[in-house]
Each structure stands twice: as C-alpha cells, then as structure tokens.
Amino acid sequence: MTGARAPGAAEDGGQAADGRVDAVLAAMTVEEKAGQVNQRLHGWRAVERDRRGAFRLTGYAREEIDRWGGLGALYGLFRADAWSGRSWANGIRPEERAEAAAAVQEAVAAADRHGVGTLLVEEAPHGHQALGGTLLPVNLAVAAAWRPESLADAARGVGAELAASGVHVALVSALDILRDPRWGRGEECYGEDPLLAAELTRAVVEGMQGEARSRVGDGGVAVVLKHLAAQGEAVGGRNGQSAHLGPHDLAEIHLPPVEAGLRAGALGFMAAYNDIDGVPCCANHDLLTAYLRGRHGFDGIVMADGLAVDRLAGTTGDLPGAARAALLAGVDLSLWDESFAGLAALAAADAQVAAALDVACRRVLTLKDRLGLLGDPGRPVRPDAARSLARLTAARRSTGAASRRLAAESLVLLRNARREDGGATLPFDAARLRSVTVVGPHADDVPALLGDYVPPLPAGAGRGVAEALRAALPGAETTAGEAFDDVGAAAFAGADAVVVVIGGTSHRSYDAAFADNGAVAARAGEATGGEGVDLADVSLPAGQDDLMRAVRAATDAPVAAVVVSGRPHVLTGALEHCDAVLWAGYPGPYGGEAVADALLGEAEPTGRLPMTLPRHPAAVPVRYNDRQSAADVYRDAPEPVLLPFGFGLGYRDVAVTGLDVTVRPDSPAEVVVTVTAANRSGRPSDPVIPVFAHRTGGTRTPRIRELLAFGRVTVGPGATAAITFTLPAERVFADLADPGAPTAVTELYVEGLTRTIRPARG
C-alpha cells in the first residue's frame, strides 16, 4: 500500500523526489547518515531564552547537531508536563512556537551541508501535549462514542494545530487493544474490540494526514501510530511484558487497527516494548519488515519506543548488538537511545549494517522531502510568525468545539432506576432542584478529567462536575466536597439530588518521580492509572464503595454516580448503592460541562461501553470476544461479567424492531443487514446500532461473539429509521475460503433479535 504524495512536497512527481533523496544520500558520510536515524534529545531542553527573551539553542542541542553535522529528529520541543518540568511559568507558549521552531531549524541549517532540516516530533495521543494544546477525551472515552466521524473531525483540528506550530510528526496512540483492565495504559486504547479500534484508527489518521495523505505538509502532519504490536496483551496487565498469543489471535485481535492505519496511509509506526512469543517488537523482522513492508507495501518509517532499542541489550548482550538487531529488523529511527549513536562505527565494520543504514536513512530522508525539509544548504525557511499564530488560533477554536462534542457523545448510562412515580432517576428536573450535593474524590477535580499525556491547562480553564452544575443551576444551592465529612450529613439529608463523582486519575503532579522513559513511578496516594500504573486489583480506589454506601444511608434523594476512569473498574457497588450510574471515562477539559448537561437532560447520553466491566476484581481478564466463557467457572464468582461490551442505556424509548438479512452469492459475495429502530419518545435520538455474530463451522474454536458492524441512526420522535450494512461474506462466515472446512453457520445478534444465516450457494 502506498499513499498519495502530499501537495507541495513533491509537485514535480515521485521520480524527481526519489532523485533528490538519492542525491542527498549519495553525498552523505556514514556519520551523517547515522545522524539522520538518531532522535536522542529531549526537545524541551533544546532551546532557552537569551537576555532579550529570544529563543536560542542550548549547548545540549548544539553538541548533538555538531556531532552529526545536522539532526535527524527532535522529540518534544513543545512538550509540557510534570516529567519535562515545563509549565506556564517556564515553557513555550502557543504564540512562541513558531519562533522556537525557527530557532531550531536555523541552527540545523547552519550545520547541515546538504540543506536537510530536522523532523519536529510531538506527542499527540489525545491532543497536543504542549501549553495551549487542545485536549480531547482519552481514547477509551472516544471509543465509547462509537462515532469515527467525530474523531476524524477532532483529529483534523489537532493536526492543524501541530502543523501551524511547525511540527512535522505526531505520535498517536491507536493500535493497542484493551485486553486486561489491570494494565495502566488502558485509557490509550480504543477499547477491547479490533473492528471498533480499526475504524477509529482510520479516522484519526485521515483526520491528521487527510485522505490519501493529502494534508501532510499542507495543514496536517505525518502520523506515527503506536504501539506495534499486541502491547495490550502483556501477561498480567504488566506494561511492556511478554504477549502470550499465537498467530491467529495476533492477526484477529491486534493487527486490524494496524491494517486500518496502513490503508489510511499512516506514514509511521512505533515498535512497542513488549515481545511476542519471546521476540521483542523492536527486533522483530517478521513484524517490522516482512509484515509491514513485504505483505502490505508500507513506505513510511518505523520508530522505536523510548529507550526500547537500548533495552534490547538485555537480549543481545550489549548496546552495539541491540542497535544492530533493531536496525536489521526494520527500525528506522530511534528515540533517546544511546545504542543507535554507534551505528556509524558498526557500519564501517559490517557491510550488512551499512546497507541497512542506507535503507533507514533513505526512508527518513523521503519523509523529510515530503515535508519540505530537503532545502538549499544554509537556507532554512522561516515561517511567518503572525500567519502561523492566526492558523493556530483558528485550529484551536475548531478543535475545542470538536472536543466538546466528543465529550458529550462519549458518556455511557449504565443504570437508571425508576422512581416511585414511574419516571427515571435521570435526567434530573432542573426546575425542581433547590439543593444539590456533589461529593467524591473528583467532585470538582479538573485534572482528573484529562487522563495521561497532558499539559497543564491555563489558569481557570475547564470546569469540574460540581462547578459545571453550579453554573447550570444558578437558582440552586450546590454543596461540594471530596469526602462525606467535608459535606456533612445535613447536606445529604436536605438534598434534592446527590451526585457522587468516583473513579481514578492519571494526573501527574510536578513533584512526582518518573522512570527514564517518562512513565510515573507510582506510589500510594498518587495516580491510579496511566503509564506505569498497573494494578493488581481493579476495584474502585480505596474508600469509594464505602462512600457510596454512606451516602445511600444518609439520604432519600436520588443518587447518581459519575465514574471518571481510564480503565474497567469493578462497579458492582456503584450499581448497588446508586440510582443512576454515568460512565464518563476521562472526558477531557469539557467533561464537567458534558456531565452536567447529561445529568440535567440538556443532552442524552448515547455512548456504549467499549470494554467489558468485570463483576469481581480477580475474574480478569474477561472479554466479550474470548473463545470460552468464564461464566460458571469460578465457584466464588459464577458470573464474572457485570456489564458487557456494547452496553449502554439512554433517556429516549428507542428499540430495535426489525432485523432483515440477505445473503448474496454474487462476486464478491456479500451479506446485507438492515436494522430498523423505532423511537417511542417525543424527542429525537441517534442510538448506536452494533451487529454481533457467533460464527461456527470453521476449524478453530469460535469466539463467543464478534462485532461485525456498527453505526448510528437518527430516529425522529415517534418515527422509525433503518440503517443498512453491506458486509463481505468472509467477515460474516468462519473460514469461508477453506474448502475443507465444515459448513459455516452464523448467528447474528442485534439488540435481542437473532437471525441464523449460511453462505449462499452460487
């Protein structure tokens, strides 16, 4: 698979571009080539302000540029967070980005005799991790919206923000599949299903790069998707550890998002920390070369995860061996590693390394040419600072609106008990509320809404749940506190409604300790999620079940729980003690307002769970698409599933009333599924319609269920509407291509309706 070349990057055609790259490569020394495949610096340490306040390069950066006579890539120039130590007091502000980027490129141009600029690489897992970068809900929350088009719109804005800042490459979390809730990085996953993750991966790539790479270098950026591959399968949910799975599960569960990224034209992939069947991903030739390039024709770059190449020394015995193994496997660009710095010496003594270095360097130069970084020696292009800021401001406005929409669409209603008068607990009737009590560790906690990999927000930005309710209910008294005693028993007894805000947090404080790759060194009382925070017990953090029990005993008012979380916690207590439960993921800076709108009926929560919720903390992992059911296996937890993948309630009375299926024997063979939904309420709704299947008849143990298709359909008040899916037969039936397989039979499931189908005989 090859993608269209970005406008402006090679307007004279691919052949001329190849000629430019070949000419530069032929003129380079082996040291210069090695410099192009190294990305060793922490970018936030690369610039400083002089006495006049202008940006200049630090000695740390100049030493690296002089070492190679140029610079391959610079990671995290604008990164601002607790690990980098950059904040609104000392970091690069949005209006300063163009100047800082220009200072770097001018220094590189002065040193590089070939006129090769440096790739500016930034973290953008759910928004740019920079001061003023617009944040989106985390991936797990985005997945709960089941709306790829909303993500594409938001990603388009993030890409525009990055491009306006002078950034070339965005590192984007998308490929990991949530297979174990104990893993701290579950929030970076688009859920536990490969089809849902694949559709969202396609959306984020096309949003940032444009369709067929049309916006790369022209209002968009190149995307490096991470992490390749199967990192979510790590044993015990332990970050970066071995993935124990065979080729079928690798292909069916973990590679669909990769292949969606390939089809969308992603220009890069990041090799993961973990090993698969003992082979580290960064040294896996079958994965990085045979699979990506040989089978799928990938023409971009492969980047290593941070310090992942150096970690191979535990396998190879030393750093030179680590560098050689990664390079020959197909890694083109390192990240902070020392081992790749020795490639020039290795190439001088090893013809195989020398040839592989030429290949990797050529790939990096080809990407740079696409982005306009092969220029005239000594003549960098200085952007127009005023124009860059205007473009950035417009992009931030657009991204903010998209983030707000995603926050609202991602909310999942898990419980909504009936009141004595027959109505539902939610939405609360705002006109009748005179006293509202909000309690819980995240009652008014804005950072807890954001997730991991985020910069500090500007002062006053974002509203917590309690503050958002105060703003929405100016005529009511809203009392808020983190603990029961902070609020007081009287506030619960006299409340018209109580909201308990529970869950976890991935917030990193500026006094926290960090590992060498930026993951938090977790300690009790700090973050309960995110990179470096794997948990053996996925119950709600200590005391939260007791809090809900105490609140229930203290009031007769309706109690609604809001779950702020980046992993599947055990919510058994929440469903037991609260009249309504709203799952909010980490919904981003607009999450507090989205939650308030949902609680008060200004918006309907229409999201669905992108993962399975366990009933018991020791009954994990449990996934809806496992091959064997865990029900009635554990004698102390006979039903391990609390709520299944795809579960979600709504406020409107909408039901699926029809399921029609046609199996076509034509070439290509297809299955056409039409689902009809009826809205019996007086307001419109746009429910998610998922189509599940149980496929039998193949030669492998079938999965309990699989997601075949999904979409949303808008249904007017008192009306019906239909949505049609046209699916290739090989997706619907098991092992259809195997003439020796038994006859395939598939059970389709859509909201309680079932159809049994078989392949058509042409």
Tab-separated table of N, CA and C in Angstrom, residues 18 35 80 184 196 206 209 215 302 325 339 375 398 420 441 545 597 614 616 621 652 682 744:
chain	number	residue	atom	x	y	z
A	18	ASP	N	12.452	11.043	-5.650
A	18	ASP	CA	13.418	9.965	-5.432
A	18	ASP	C	14.816	10.414	-5.834
A	35	GLY	N	23.391	10.149	11.852
A	35	GLY	CA	22.711	11.268	12.493
A	35	GLY	C	21.257	11.376	12.095
A	80	ALA	N	5.078	19.851	27.425
A	80	ALA	CA	4.930	20.475	28.739
A	80	ALA	C	4.131	19.545	29.625
A	184	GLY	N	-2.265	-0.247	33.133
A	184	GLY	CA	-2.498	1.167	33.379
A	184	GLY	C	-2.754	1.994	32.143
A	196	LEU	N	-13.860	-1.942	16.150
A	196	LEU	CA	-14.069	-0.596	16.662
A	196	LEU	C	-12.751	0.171	16.665
A	206	GLU	N	-6.754	9.666	8.945
A	206	GLU	CA	-7.290	10.507	7.883
A	206	GLU	C	-7.555	11.923	8.373
A	209	GLN	N	-3.742	13.450	8.706
A	209	GLN	CA	-2.974	13.457	7.465
A	209	GLN	C	-3.811	13.862	6.246
A	215	ARG	N	-3.076	16.152	3.274
A	215	ARG	CA	-2.803	17.341	4.084
A	215	ARG	C	-1.423	17.315	4.728
A	302	VAL	N	9.625	3.415	10.581
A	302	VAL	CA	9.366	2.721	11.837
A	302	VAL	C	10.244	3.363	12.898
A	325	ALA	N	20.499	-5.367	15.960
A	325	ALA	CA	19.272	-6.162	15.900
A	325	ALA	C	18.089	-5.299	15.489
A	339	SER	N	22.328	3.387	21.880
A	339	SER	CA	22.877	2.344	21.018
A	339	SER	C	22.928	2.767	19.552
A	375	GLY	N	16.024	21.210	1.634
A	375	GLY	CA	16.090	22.532	1.041
A	375	GLY	C	17.474	22.878	0.548
A	398	SER	N	-11.464	25.361	16.392
A	398	SER	CA	-12.153	24.229	15.778
A	398	SER	C	-12.002	22.965	16.612
A	420	GLU	N	-40.491	6.274	42.323
A	420	GLU	CA	-41.792	5.792	42.785
A	420	GLU	C	-42.931	6.260	41.887
A	441	PRO	N	-14.013	12.011	45.461
A	441	PRO	CA	-12.630	12.481	45.272
A	441	PRO	C	-12.456	13.352	44.035
A	545	ASP	N	-16.305	2.687	47.513
A	545	ASP	CA	-17.513	1.890	47.755
A	545	ASP	C	-18.125	2.237	49.107
A	597	ASP	N	-24.652	18.557	31.615
A	597	ASP	CA	-25.710	18.565	30.601
A	597	ASP	C	-26.467	17.236	30.583
A	614	PRO	N	-15.889	-5.958	34.645
A	614	PRO	CA	-15.883	-7.182	35.466
A	614	PRO	C	-16.709	-7.002	36.730
A	616	HIS	N	-16.009	-8.895	39.452
A	616	HIS	CA	-15.114	-9.233	40.566
A	616	HIS	C	-13.679	-8.922	40.150
A	621	PRO	N	-8.411	-11.344	33.161
A	621	PRO	CA	-9.195	-10.625	32.164
A	621	PRO	C	-10.406	-11.405	31.699
A	652	ARG	N	-34.224	8.201	25.848
A	652	ARG	CA	-35.353	8.039	24.936
A	652	ARG	C	-35.776	6.567	24.887
A	682	GLY	N	-40.819	11.458	22.630
A	682	GLY	CA	-41.175	12.699	21.964
A	682	GLY	C	-39.992	13.537	21.537
A	744	ALA	N	-20.298	-23.392	7.195
A	744	ALA	CA	-20.350	-22.258	8.111
A	744	ALA	C	-21.790	-21.931	8.486
